[in-house]
Amino acid sequence: MYPSIKSLVHGEKEEGSREEWRGVTVLAYREERMDNMQAVNSFVAAYLKKKGFKEAEQLLEDLQNKDSAPIDFHNDPELAKFIYHFSQSEDDVVRYQDGYSKLRSWTYSSLDLYKHELLRVLYPVFIHSFMDLVAKGHLQEARTFFNAFREDHELMHSRDLQKLEGVLTQSHLEEMEFARSLRQNKVNIKICQYSYDLLLQYLHKTQSTAMLGVINEHINFQVSPGQPTSISDDAEVVTLIGSCQDAANQINQKEIHWGLLEDSLEERLEKAGGLLSDSEKTEGENKEGDVDETKKRSVEGGKQGASTKKLKKDKAASATAKSARPEANTTSTAPRVKPELPLPVMPTEVEQSILEDLRNRVQLSSVALPSVSFYTFLNTHNGLNCSSISHDGSLVAGGFSDSSLKIWDMAKLGQQAGSSILQGENDSTSSKHVVGPNGVKRSYTLLQGHSGPVYSANFSPLGDFILSSSADTTIRLWSTELNANLVCYKGHNYPVWDVQFSPVGHYFASASHDRTARIWSMDKIQPMRIMAGHLSDVDCVQWHANCNYIATGSSDKTVRLWDVQSGECVRIFIGHRSMILSLAMSPDGRYMASGDEDGTIMMWDLSSGRCVTPLMGHSSCVWTLAFSCEGSLLASGSADCTVKLWDVTTSTKVPKNEEKSGNPNRLRSLKTLPTKLTPVYSLRFSRRNLLFAAGALSKNQ
């Protein structure tokens, strides 16, 4: 007779209740023990069968039949615990592999209208399933899973996969900064309501608990009403959130002063009213391009044909410059700020020369495109790593894999050779040469000093110095007048990918494989500031127009803006899907453009830290970017052997209806300039708005 609930509640003891209650407890314990033993036995039998241990499986079955009861493994608690854990872990591997395989098949078989949104889920699920398997100790199974499905994501995430390929043990998940960042943060995915409902319906219908757990723990969905959006419509359809994103949002709240420097030459010229007429500006451009006109005359022949062409050009430029005038003064409306660094004193004659260039500047717009002068390197035998052009286009430099830096004087080369073709190797066919130490004639100045490939070169604003950075971890300062090395700057621990002079000279910034950027002064051999924060290589660096900030682009797919005075990060720009290779600042200092390995260019608003618009058009790496002097055009050079011109003015004037709808596709491509199998290494607008470009002819394409 069982004790009543009433007696148990009030503590009353009925006759025989204690003995009966003890009997019930023992009976329940035995039943639970038998169930556990049965479960353990089934796990052991399943494991033996899976591994092919037929004799052991048969022996276990015989023992169970003989005793007509499950074998009691509970005499050894540690053994029982191990068997339970092992059976659970074996089940984990199957759940992850089957779960992802079925999710993948379902996603690829979805309707085309929703497929591109659902496909965004696969990559984060894939990498977190892999890392979960590694974290649980299934190293071999994790490697098999990784190799089985990595091909799906090679196109968009090849660099990430190369890093994750190095995760071989559980300790690597903690030691590798990239893997740790992924596991500590969530991925933010924008998706429409119907796609979201379809995904949830699938997960609940299939009972994919492993996939549901990964998605719940590592993915945050931003669900929007209406139809699915194209992946090119929004730069932030897939972004990293969590502690990193929270930190980025907090950093992006900091105040920055994006205006131009007080009492700049442009401001001084505007106050003096020293702007020339449109026809005079056209003459100024022709004056700057005298070298190019000389080359054209030698090829075209006949003075009359050249003068007729020039007359037509004058008329066209005069008409288009008038239409461009209302859009040209973006820098005049920019706020003025004080410099945070002591600025060098500019010589009077240099100042007058720059003012003369500014007076003769041709205003560009969507209907007044720039003239382009393209310098092609020949016979480089894939040895050219970088190129640089001086502000007036008179000097062109190339950095080579043999650790050399070579500089060509365009005035001499144009007069003697009559062509803007640069010989990368020693060439004895030109009429004017420099004699080398072995008696070999050269048409360039050879600068030697580095002990590794030269990855970057950059002329000073006045063209009297040039910087070079190398795989030997050093930066060297050269004099273009003395043709000699002046200083060797040491500080980075790994190859230096990029180096850039500030807009006023004297200061320069470097970017390195050691994940840092550094600010230097020409008169000091040690860096003034070290900017640390990127999770991978810092691949490129660019100065802000007011010299108070520098921007860095990294292989971690982010761009950061740093305050040069404090060394603090004041903006983090998230949106790229591959490593950033190029940066450019608008002349008014308000916008920044960044180009990546996939061929995508993004225009950023420095104040808000948000992407104004993504620019789709290039089919390969964007190696160089340059704004026109008044900021109305953006030029981009790519490994796809094209130069593209983009209309910036229309993109910055956002209509209210577009601002509310969030449609960012406002920047349009004005013109595509193809080359003859020549990837574009560098671009530069002169002070008079002539566009210079350089690249090495590739015979392998």
Coordinates of C-alpha atoms in Angstrom, one line a residue, residues 100 103-105 107-108 118-127 152-153 189 219:
Y100 CA 25.2 20.7 -43.5
L103 CA 21.1 22.3 -45.8
R104 CA 23.4 22.8 -48.8
S105 CA 21.3 20.7 -51.1
T107 CA 19.6 25.9 -50.5
Y108 CA 20.9 25.1 -54.0
L118 CA 19.7 31.7 -48.6
L119 CA 23.2 31.1 -49.9
R120 CA 24.6 33.8 -47.6
V121 CA 23.8 31.4 -44.7
L122 CA 26.0 28.6 -46.0
Y123 CA 29.5 30.0 -45.5
P124 CA 29.1 31.0 -41.8
V125 CA 27.4 27.7 -41.1
F126 CA 30.2 25.8 -42.8
I127 CA 33.1 27.5 -41.0
D152 CA 31.8 25.9 -52.6
H153 CA 33.3 29.0 -50.9
I189 CA 23.0 38.7 -42.5
I219 CA 24.3 34.3 -37.0

